[in-house]
Amino acid sequence: MIRALQRKFTGIAMLSLFLVLLVVIGTMHVVNYRNIVDRADGILDLLLANDGRFPRPDRPQQPGHQPLPDDISPEIPFETRFFTVRLDAQGRILATDTGSIAAVTTEQAASMAAEVYAKDSLRGFLGDYKYASVDAAPGRLIVFLDCSRDLGTFRTF
């Protein structure tokens, strides 16, 4: 009788510990993912507000452009891998800029932009690339941000 109660107590204690750990680790996982997405969205918003480029502190601000916020490191423009694609109103590629990324060719950038345009989505993920788009004369500007390093760390955890 006492032996059976000991086993039940041990089982309940182990199950309780497992559930607590599951909740703690799950919460950490969700918070970590939210931080990755929020950071990426902040960078994408800055790039979209500045016509697909990071603002340069050594140059005067152009009207309508945002300066680099104080909470973002001045090193961000040099460590961020991104590319931009401009489309016209019918979804035809007008220009691509892959000067800030080595892993994507102009053709790959155009293909990814066509896929995003077909989805008619303003934000989301395409593989390990977080994208955001905005209507910009004469059509649409899509910025893709490489999140593979952050997502790789997230997946490893």
C-alpha positions as semicolon CSV with decimal commas, in nm:
position;residue;x (nm);y (nm);z (nm)
1;M;0,000;0,000;0,000
2;I;0,271;0,249;0,097
3;R;0,483;0,134;-0,197
4;A;0,191;0,203;-0,438
5;L;0,139;0,552;-0,289
6;Q;0,511;0,624;-0,324
7;R;0,498;0,528;-0,692
8;K;0,189;0,740;-0,753
9;F;0,348;1,036;-0,576
10;T;0,671;0,995;-0,773
11;G;0,475;0,971;-1,100
12;I;0,269;1,279;-1,020
13;A;0,582;1,472;-0,917
14;M;0,761;1,374;-1,239
15;L;0,460;1,466;-1,452
16;S;0,427;1,801;-1,273
17;L;0,795;1,875;-1,325
18;F;0,768;1,779;-1,694
19;L;0,466;2,009;-1,742
20;V;0,636;2,302;-1,567
21;L;0,949;2,257;-1,781
22;L;0,737;2,227;-2,093
23;V;0,556;2,553;-2,016
24;V;0,881;2,738;-1,929
25;I;1,069;2,617;-2,236
26;G;0,766;2,670;-2,462
27;T;0,725;3,025;-2,333
28;M;1,095;3,095;-2,392
29;H;1,063;2,957;-2,744
30;V;0,762;3,178;-2,826
31;V;0,925;3,488;-2,676
32;N;1,246;3,419;-2,869
33;Y;1,053;3,385;-3,197
34;R;0,856;3,705;-3,128
35;N;1,184;3,891;-3,065
36;I;1,324;3,768;-3,397
37;V;1,011;3,875;-3,584
38;D;0,987;4,211;-3,406
39;R;1,354;4,288;-3,474
40;A;1,314;4,194;-3,840
41;D;0,996;4,401;-3,872
42;G;1,171;4,703;-3,720
43;I;1,456;4,678;-3,970
44;L;1,215;4,622;-4,259
45;D;1,006;4,925;-4,155
46;L;1,321;5,138;-4,147
47;L;1,426;5,016;-4,491
48;L;1,078;5,073;-4,636
49;A;1,064;5,424;-4,490
50;N;1,398;5,504;-4,654
51;D;1,325;5,368;-5,002
52;G;1,505;5,037;-4,949
53;R;1,824;5,174;-4,795
54;F;1,958;5,242;-4,449
55;P;1,986;5,610;-4,359
56;R;2,341;5,743;-4,355
57;P;2,424;5,953;-4,048
58;D;2,701;6,133;-4,239
59;R;2,456;6,263;-4,501
60;P;2,170;6,510;-4,458
61;Q;1,826;6,354;-4,421
62;Q;1,602;6,363;-4,724
63;P;1,242;6,472;-4,674
64;G;1,016;6,181;-4,586
65;H;1,304;5,956;-4,480
66;Q;1,357;5,833;-4,125
67;P;1,690;5,861;-3,942
68;L;1,846;5,558;-3,775
69;P;1,663;5,522;-3,440
70;D;1,867;5,554;-3,121
71;D;1,782;5,199;-3,011
72;I;1,937;5,049;-3,327
73;S;2,312;5,004;-3,341
74;P;2,495;5,210;-3,604
75;E;2,652;4,880;-3,713
76;I;2,316;4,739;-3,830
77;P;2,354;4,871;-4,187
78;F;2,684;4,685;-4,220
79;E;2,576;4,354;-4,069
80;T;2,229;4,325;-4,221
81;R;2,183;4,117;-4,536
82;F;1,888;4,228;-4,748
83;F;1,777;4,292;-5,103
84;T;1,505;4,495;-5,268
85;V;1,286;4,450;-5,572
86;R;1,075;4,717;-5,741
87;L;0,769;4,616;-5,941
88;D;0,531;4,811;-6,157
89;A;0,153;4,811;-6,107
90;Q;0,120;4,490;-6,314
91;G;0,386;4,304;-6,115
92;R;0,666;4,330;-6,370
93;I;1,017;4,367;-6,230
94;L;1,152;4,720;-6,272
95;A;1,471;4,692;-6,068
96;T;1,649;4,469;-5,820
97;D;1,920;4,563;-5,572
98;T;2,122;4,269;-5,441
99;G;2,422;4,479;-5,341
100;S;2,378;4,402;-4,969
101;I;2,361;4,024;-5,000
102;A;2,582;3,760;-5,161
103;A;2,356;3,456;-5,128
104;V;2,088;3,576;-5,373
105;T;2,129;3,645;-5,743
106;T;1,926;3,898;-5,937
107;E;1,728;3,615;-6,095
108;Q;1,651;3,457;-5,758
109;A;1,546;3,796;-5,621
110;A;1,309;3,848;-5,914
111;S;1,163;3,499;-5,869
112;M;1,106;3,554;-5,497
113;A;0,943;3,892;-5,563
114;A;0,710;3,738;-5,820
115;E;0,609;3,474;-5,565
116;V;0,536;3,738;-5,301
117;Y;0,346;3,952;-5,553
118;A;0,132;3,651;-5,649
119;K;0,046;3,593;-5,280
120;D;-0,069;3,957;-5,255
121;S;0,075;3,965;-4,903
122;L;0,231;4,272;-4,743
123;R;0,444;4,085;-4,485
124;G;0,558;3,735;-4,412
125;F;0,833;3,478;-4,452
126;L;0,955;3,319;-4,771
127;G;1,194;3,051;-4,651
128;D;1,439;3,221;-4,417
129;Y;1,371;3,563;-4,568
130;K;1,130;3,799;-4,394
131;Y;0,972;4,035;-4,642
132;A;0,766;4,349;-4,632
133;S;0,623;4,549;-4,917
134;V;0,475;4,890;-4,967
135;D;0,313;5,074;-5,253
136;A;0,572;5,308;-5,398
137;A;0,546;5,497;-5,726
138;P;0,528;5,357;-5,987
139;G;0,425;5,028;-5,826
140;R;0,548;4,829;-5,530
141;L;0,873;4,804;-5,333
142;I;0,949;4,468;-5,167
143;V;1,234;4,436;-4,918
144;F;1,364;4,092;-4,820
145;L;1,566;4,052;-4,501
146;D;1,787;3,748;-4,447
147;C;1,690;3,600;-4,108
148;S;1,869;3,267;-4,156
149;R;2,120;3,325;-3,875
150;D;1,852;3,418;-3,619
151;L;1,618;3,141;-3,732
152;G;1,903;2,888;-3,726
153;T;1,973;2,977;-3,365
154;F;1,602;2,957;-3,288
155;R;1,574;2,612;-3,446
156;T;1,886;2,485;-3,268
157;F;1,743;2,592;-2,932
